[in-house]
Short mmCIF file of C-alpha atoms in Angstrom, two decimals:
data_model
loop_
_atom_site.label_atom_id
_atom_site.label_comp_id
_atom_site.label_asym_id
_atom_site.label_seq_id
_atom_site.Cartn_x
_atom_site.Cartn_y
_atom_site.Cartn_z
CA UNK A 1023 -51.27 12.86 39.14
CA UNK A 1024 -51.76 9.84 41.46
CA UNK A 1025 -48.14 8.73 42.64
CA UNK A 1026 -49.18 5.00 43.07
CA UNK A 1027 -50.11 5.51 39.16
CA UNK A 1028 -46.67 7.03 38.63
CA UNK A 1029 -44.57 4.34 39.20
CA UNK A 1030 -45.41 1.72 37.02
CA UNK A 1031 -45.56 4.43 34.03
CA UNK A 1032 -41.63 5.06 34.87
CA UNK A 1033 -41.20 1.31 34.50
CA UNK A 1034 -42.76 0.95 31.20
CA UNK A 1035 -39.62 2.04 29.38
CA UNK A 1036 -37.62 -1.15 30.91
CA UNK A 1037 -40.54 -3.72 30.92
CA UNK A 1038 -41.24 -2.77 26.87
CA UNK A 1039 -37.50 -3.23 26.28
CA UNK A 1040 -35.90 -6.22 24.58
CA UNK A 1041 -34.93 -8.93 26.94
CA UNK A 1042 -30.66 -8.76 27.29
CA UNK A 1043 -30.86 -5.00 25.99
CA UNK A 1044 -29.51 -5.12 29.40
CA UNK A 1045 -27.00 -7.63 29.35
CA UNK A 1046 -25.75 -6.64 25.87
CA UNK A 1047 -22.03 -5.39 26.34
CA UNK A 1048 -19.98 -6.24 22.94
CA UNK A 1049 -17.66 -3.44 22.41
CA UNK A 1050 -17.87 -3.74 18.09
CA UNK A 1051 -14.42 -2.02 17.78
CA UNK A 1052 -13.00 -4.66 20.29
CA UNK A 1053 -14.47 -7.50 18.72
CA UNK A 1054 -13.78 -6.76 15.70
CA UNK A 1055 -10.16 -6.28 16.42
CA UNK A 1056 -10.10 -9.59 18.39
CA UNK A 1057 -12.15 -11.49 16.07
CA UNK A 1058 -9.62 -10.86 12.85
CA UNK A 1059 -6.68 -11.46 15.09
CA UNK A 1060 -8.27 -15.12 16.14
CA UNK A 1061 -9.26 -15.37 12.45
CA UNK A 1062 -5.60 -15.27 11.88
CA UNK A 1063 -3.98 -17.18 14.63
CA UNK A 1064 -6.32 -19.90 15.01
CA UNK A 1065 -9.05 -19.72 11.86
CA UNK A 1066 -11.23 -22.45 13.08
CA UNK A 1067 -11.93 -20.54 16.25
CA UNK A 1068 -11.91 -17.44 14.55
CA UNK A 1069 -14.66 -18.95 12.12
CA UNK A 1070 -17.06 -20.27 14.90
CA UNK A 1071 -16.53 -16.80 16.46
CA UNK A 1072 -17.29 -14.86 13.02
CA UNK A 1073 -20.52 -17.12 12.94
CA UNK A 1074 -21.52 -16.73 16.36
CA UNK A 1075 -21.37 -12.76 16.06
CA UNK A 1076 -23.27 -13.08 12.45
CA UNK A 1077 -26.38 -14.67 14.73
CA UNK A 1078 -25.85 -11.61 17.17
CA UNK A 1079 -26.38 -9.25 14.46
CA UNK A 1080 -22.63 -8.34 13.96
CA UNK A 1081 -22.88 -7.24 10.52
CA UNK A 1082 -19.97 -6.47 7.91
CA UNK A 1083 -17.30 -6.92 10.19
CA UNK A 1084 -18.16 -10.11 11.24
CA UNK A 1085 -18.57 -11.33 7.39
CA UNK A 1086 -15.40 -9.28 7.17
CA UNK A 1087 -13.50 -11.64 10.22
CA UNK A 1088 -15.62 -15.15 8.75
CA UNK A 1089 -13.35 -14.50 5.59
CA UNK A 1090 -10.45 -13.60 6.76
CA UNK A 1091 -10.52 -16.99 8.83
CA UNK A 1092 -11.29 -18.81 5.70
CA UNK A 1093 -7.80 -18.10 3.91
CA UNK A 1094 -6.22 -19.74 7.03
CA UNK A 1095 -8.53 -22.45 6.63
CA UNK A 1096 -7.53 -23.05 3.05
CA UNK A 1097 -10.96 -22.05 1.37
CA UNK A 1098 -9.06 -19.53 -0.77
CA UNK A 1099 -11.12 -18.63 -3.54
CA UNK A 1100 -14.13 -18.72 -1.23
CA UNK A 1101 -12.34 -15.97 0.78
CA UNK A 1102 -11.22 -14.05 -1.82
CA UNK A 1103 -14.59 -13.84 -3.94
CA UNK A 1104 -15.96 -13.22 0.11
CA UNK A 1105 -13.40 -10.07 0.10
CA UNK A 1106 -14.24 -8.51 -2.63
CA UNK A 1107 -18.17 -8.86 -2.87
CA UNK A 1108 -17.47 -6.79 1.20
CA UNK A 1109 -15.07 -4.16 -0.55
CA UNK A 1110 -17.72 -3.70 -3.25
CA UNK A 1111 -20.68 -3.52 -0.71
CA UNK A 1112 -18.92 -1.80 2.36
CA UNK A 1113 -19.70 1.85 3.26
CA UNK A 1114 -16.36 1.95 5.68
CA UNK A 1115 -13.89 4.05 4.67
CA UNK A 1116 -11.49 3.71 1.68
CA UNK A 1117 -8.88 2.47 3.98
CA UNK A 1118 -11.27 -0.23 4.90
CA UNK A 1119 -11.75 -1.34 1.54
CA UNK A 1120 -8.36 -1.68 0.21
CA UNK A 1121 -7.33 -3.58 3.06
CA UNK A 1122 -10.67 -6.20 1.99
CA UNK A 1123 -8.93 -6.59 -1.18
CA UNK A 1124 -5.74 -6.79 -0.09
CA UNK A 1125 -6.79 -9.44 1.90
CA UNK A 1126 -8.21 -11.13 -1.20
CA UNK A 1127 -5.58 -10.72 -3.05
CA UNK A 1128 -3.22 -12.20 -0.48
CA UNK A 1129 -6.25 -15.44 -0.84
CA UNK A 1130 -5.90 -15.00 -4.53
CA UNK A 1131 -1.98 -15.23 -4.46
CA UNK A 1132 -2.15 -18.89 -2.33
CA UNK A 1133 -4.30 -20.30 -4.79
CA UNK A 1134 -2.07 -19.59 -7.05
CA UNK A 1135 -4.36 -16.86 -9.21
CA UNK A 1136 -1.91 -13.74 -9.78
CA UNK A 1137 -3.55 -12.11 -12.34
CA UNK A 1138 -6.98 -11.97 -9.79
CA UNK A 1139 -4.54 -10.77 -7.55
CA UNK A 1140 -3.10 -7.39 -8.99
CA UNK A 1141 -6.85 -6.83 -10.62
CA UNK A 1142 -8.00 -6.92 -6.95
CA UNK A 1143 -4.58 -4.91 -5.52
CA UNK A 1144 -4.73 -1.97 -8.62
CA UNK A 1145 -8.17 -1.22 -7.36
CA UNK A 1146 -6.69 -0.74 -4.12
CA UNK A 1147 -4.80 1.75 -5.12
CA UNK A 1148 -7.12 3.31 -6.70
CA UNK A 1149 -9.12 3.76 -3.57
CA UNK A 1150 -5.60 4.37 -1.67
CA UNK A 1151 -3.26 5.72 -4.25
CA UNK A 1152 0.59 5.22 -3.18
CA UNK A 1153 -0.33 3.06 0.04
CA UNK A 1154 3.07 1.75 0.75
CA UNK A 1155 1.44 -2.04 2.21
CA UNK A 1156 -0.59 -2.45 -1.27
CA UNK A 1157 2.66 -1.30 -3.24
CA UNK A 1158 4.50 -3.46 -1.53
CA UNK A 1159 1.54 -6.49 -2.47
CA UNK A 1160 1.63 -5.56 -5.76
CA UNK A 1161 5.48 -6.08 -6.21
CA UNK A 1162 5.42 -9.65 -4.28
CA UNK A 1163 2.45 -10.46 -6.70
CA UNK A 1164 4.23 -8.95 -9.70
CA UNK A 1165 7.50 -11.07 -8.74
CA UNK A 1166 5.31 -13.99 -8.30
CA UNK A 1167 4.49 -13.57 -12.10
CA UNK A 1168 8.15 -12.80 -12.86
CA UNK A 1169 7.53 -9.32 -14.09
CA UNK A 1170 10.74 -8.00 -12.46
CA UNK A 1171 10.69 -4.72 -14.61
CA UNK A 1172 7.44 -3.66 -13.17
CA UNK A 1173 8.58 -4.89 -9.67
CA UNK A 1174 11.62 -2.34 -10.32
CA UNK A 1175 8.86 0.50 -10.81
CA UNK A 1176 7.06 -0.50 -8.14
CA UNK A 1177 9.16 -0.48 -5.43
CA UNK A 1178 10.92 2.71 -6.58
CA UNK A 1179 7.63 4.68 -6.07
CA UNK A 1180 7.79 2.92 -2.46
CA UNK A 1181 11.02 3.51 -1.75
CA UNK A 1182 10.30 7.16 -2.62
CA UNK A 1183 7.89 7.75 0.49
CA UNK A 1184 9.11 5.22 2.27
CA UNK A 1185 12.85 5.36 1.87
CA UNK A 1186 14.03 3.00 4.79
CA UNK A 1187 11.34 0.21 4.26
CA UNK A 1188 14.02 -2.77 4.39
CA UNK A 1189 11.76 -5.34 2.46
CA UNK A 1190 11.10 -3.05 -0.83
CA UNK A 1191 14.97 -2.81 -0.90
CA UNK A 1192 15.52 -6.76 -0.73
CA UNK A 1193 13.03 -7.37 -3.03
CA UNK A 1194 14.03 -4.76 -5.48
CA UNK A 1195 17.60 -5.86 -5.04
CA UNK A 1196 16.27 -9.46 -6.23
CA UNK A 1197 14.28 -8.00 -9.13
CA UNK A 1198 17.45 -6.34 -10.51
CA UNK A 1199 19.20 -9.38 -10.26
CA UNK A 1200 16.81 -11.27 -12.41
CA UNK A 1201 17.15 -8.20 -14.82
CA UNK A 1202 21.22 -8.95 -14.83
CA UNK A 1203 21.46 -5.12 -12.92
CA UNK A 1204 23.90 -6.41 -10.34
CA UNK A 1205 25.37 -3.56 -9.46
CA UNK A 1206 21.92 -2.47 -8.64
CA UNK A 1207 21.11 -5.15 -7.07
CA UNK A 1208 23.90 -4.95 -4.69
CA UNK A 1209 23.28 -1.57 -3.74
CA UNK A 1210 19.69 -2.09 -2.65
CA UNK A 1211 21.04 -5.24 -0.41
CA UNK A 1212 23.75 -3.25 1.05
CA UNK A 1213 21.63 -0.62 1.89
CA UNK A 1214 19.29 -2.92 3.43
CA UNK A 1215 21.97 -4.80 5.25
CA UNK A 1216 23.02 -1.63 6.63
CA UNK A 1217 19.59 -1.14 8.07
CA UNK A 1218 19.06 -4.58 9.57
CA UNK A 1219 22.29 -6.54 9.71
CA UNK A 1220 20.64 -9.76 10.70
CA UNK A 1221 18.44 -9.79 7.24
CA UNK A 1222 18.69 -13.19 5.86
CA UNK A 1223 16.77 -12.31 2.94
CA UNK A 1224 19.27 -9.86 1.67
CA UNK A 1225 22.00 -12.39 1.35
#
């Protein structure tokens, strides 16, 4: 083979390639991880940078950090129906999609919707069954709603994996007040007290 005719055949690959392959270097992982914190801490940037990454081809998790933002930016049931419709869709892991819903839910709870809430946090757990985060949800929604018996059961199968989790115990200890348990109820805050002495909650 002719080696003048060589050379331009070894170029081909990089001439046929899409201009910026090159430049490309978004880490996904990192920007998804920095996108839902922004999305959090400052929702109107983390909006224009969940829109910007949609145009770059960013997929799920950038529909996933565009709704997150909107709870911050008060769009609640936007966010929440948002949440779900990317649990329902999503081929991440189970993990993944309880945390979506959980993150509607949370949307759900601000607008004031609690029943939309636990329908959103049950399937949750039935994706994640025991997660101590969605238990915990699902007793601050349940509370919300004033169902303090169920917020008793609730945070008794948390309390059983997680026996030291300080904000089950306060909130448990309130439930059993509202159910006229004091003695209950001051077991729970003593208990927690013991484990963080500068609780406010628990007094």
């Amino acid at each position: 083979m002719n080696r003048r005719a060589a050379a331009p055949l070894l170029l081909l690959p990089l001439l046929l390639a899409p201009l910026g392959a090159g430049a490309e270097t978004i880490n996904p992982r990192q920007e998804y991880r920095t996108c839902l914190q922004l999305a959090r801490q400052k929702p109107e940037d983390g909006w224009e940078e969940a829109i910007a990454w949609t145009s770059l081809g960013g997929g799920e998790p950038a529909r996933h950090c565009a709704a997150v933002a909107l709870i911050g930016l008060g769009k609640l049931e936007e966010a929440a129906r948002r949440l779900e419709a990317l649990a329902q869709q999503s081929r991440g892991t189970e993990g993944l999609r309880a945390e979506m819903l959980a993150q509607a839910a949370q949307a759900w709870l601000l607008a004031g919707k609690v029943e939309l809430a636990l329908a959103d946090l049950d399937t949750g757990l039935g994706l994640v069954p025991n997660q101590p985060d969605l238990l915990l949800d699902k007793a601050v929604a349940m509370a919300q709603a004033a169902h303090y018996k169920e917020v008793v059961e609730v945070l008794t199968t948390l309390l059983k994996i997680q026996p030291n989790r300080v904000e089950a115990m306060v909130l448990r200890g309130s439930a059993y007040r509202y159910l006229d348990k004091l003695e209950l109820a001051k077991d729970d805050i003593a208990r927690a007290l013991v484990l963080d002495n500068d609780l406010p909650d628990a007094l």
